[in-house]
XYZ file of C-alpha atoms in Angstrom:
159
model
C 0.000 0.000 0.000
C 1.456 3.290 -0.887
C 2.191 5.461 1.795
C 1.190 8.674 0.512
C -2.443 7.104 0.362
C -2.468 6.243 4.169
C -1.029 9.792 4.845
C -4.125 11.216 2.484
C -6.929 9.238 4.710
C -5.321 10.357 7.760
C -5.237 13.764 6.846
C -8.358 13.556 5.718
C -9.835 12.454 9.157
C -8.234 14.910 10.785
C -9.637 17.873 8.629
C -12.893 16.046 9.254
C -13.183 15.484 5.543
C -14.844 12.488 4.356
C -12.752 10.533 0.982
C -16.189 10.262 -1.003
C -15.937 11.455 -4.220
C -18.151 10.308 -6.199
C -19.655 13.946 -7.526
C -18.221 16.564 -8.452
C -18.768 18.697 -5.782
C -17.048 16.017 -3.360
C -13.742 16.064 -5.638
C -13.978 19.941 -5.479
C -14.322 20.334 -1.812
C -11.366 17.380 -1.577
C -9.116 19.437 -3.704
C -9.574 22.347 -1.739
C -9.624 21.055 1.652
C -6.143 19.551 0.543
C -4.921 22.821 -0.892
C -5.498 24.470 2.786
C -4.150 22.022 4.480
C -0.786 22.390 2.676
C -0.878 25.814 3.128
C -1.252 26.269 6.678
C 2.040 24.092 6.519
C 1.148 20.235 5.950
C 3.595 19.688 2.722
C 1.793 16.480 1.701
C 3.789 17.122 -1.865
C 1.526 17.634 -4.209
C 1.512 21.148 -6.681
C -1.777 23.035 -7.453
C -2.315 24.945 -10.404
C -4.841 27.167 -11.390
C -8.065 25.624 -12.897
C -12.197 25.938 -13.757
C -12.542 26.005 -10.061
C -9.665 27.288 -8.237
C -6.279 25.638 -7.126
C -6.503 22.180 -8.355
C -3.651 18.935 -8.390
C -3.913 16.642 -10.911
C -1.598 14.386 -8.936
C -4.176 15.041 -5.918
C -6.959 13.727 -8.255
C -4.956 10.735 -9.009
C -4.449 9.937 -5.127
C -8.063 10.216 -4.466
C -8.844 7.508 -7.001
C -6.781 5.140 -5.991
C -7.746 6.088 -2.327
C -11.592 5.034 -3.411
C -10.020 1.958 -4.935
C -7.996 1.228 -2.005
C -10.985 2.606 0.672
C -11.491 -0.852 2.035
C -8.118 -1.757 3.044
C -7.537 1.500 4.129
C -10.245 1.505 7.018
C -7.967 0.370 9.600
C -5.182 3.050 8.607
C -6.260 5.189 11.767
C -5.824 2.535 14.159
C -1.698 1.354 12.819
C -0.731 4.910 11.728
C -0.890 8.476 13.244
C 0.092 12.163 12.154
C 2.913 13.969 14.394
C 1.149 16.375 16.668
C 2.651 18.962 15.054
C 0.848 18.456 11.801
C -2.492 17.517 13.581
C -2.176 21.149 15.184
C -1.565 22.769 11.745
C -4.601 20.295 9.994
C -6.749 22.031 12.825
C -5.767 25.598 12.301
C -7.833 25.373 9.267
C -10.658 23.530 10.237
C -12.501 27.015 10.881
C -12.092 27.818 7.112
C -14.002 24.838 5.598
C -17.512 26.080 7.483
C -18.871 28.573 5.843
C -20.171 31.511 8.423
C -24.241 32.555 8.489
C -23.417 35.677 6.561
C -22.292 33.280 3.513
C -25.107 30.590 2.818
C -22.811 28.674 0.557
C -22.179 24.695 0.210
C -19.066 23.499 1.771
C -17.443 22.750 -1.327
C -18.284 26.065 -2.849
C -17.264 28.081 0.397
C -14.095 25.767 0.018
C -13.208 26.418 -3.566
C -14.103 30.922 -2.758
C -11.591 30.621 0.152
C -8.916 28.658 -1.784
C -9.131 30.324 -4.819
C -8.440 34.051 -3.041
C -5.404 32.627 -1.863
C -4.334 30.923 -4.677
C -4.909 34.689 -6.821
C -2.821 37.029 -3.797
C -0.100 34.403 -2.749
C 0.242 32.288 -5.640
C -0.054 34.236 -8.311
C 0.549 37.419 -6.576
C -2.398 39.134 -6.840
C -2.987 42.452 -5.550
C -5.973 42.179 -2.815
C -8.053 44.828 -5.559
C -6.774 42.142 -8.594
C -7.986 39.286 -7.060
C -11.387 40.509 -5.868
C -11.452 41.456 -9.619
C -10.245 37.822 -10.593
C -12.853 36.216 -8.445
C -15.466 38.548 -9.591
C -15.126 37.993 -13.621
C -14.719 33.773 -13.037
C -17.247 33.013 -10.027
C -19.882 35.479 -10.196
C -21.793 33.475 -7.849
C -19.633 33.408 -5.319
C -17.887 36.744 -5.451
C -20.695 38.214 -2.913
C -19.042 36.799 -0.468
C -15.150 37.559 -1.095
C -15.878 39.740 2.322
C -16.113 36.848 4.465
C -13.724 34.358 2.645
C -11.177 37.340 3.351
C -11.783 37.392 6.625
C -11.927 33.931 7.172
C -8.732 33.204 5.652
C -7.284 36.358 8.149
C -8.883 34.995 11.376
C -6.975 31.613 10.001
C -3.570 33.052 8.443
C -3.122 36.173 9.928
């Protein structure tokens, strides 16, 4: 069993994330939930790049299907294996950001992909704060209402 797939469930249960992808939707809030994970410091290796809907890792995408392969063999991973302390800290440092607050009615995986794609835009690409709120304006109309809160979700979280 490849390592990298135990690490994924694990991480996974910590974020409180389930590994069910079978919509699109699930994949989406995976990929982002993944994405913030790394960046509040839990290098699990894999490189995002922009896409439809945000930061997305084609390498990620390939983990989760073999992860839903592998699911059943996998259950037990929790009970053999366990995630330093240190990273479990970091995993829960951004467990605020995937709940969306009142003042944003959106699904968890589109709360998920607002949040992660205003990161991607200012510290990825470099955005300017004015750019990005531009960026996210012109390519998710529908969720650019609430850039407001995503911003100050990811400053409660990041600083």
């Amino acid at each position: 069993m490849q390592e990298s797939l135990i690490v994924l469930r694990l991480v996974l249960n910590a974020l409180g994330q389930s590994p069910n992808i079978s919509t699109v939707d699930e994949r989406k809030r995976l990929q982002k939930a993944i994405y913030l994970a790394q960046i509040s410091g839990a290098d699990m290796g894999y490189r995002f790049n922009w896409y439809v809907k945000g930061p997305y890792s084609p390498t990620l995408a390939k983990d989760y299907y073999l992860l839903a392969e592998h699911e059943p063999a996998l259950r037990d991973a929790d009970k053999k294996w366990a995630l330093p302390s240190s990273l479990m800290s970091r995993l829960h440092s951004v467990r605020p950001l995937h709940t969306p607050p009142p003042d944003a009615p959106l699904s968890q995986p589109n709360w998920l992909e607002l949040v992660a794609s205003l990161h991607f835009l200012r510290h990825v690409s470099r955005m300017s704060e004015g750019d990005a709120r531009k960026e996210v304006a012109a390519r998710k109309p529908l969720l650019s209402a609430y850039t407001p809160q995503a911003e100050r979700a990811l400053r409660n979280v990041f600083g």
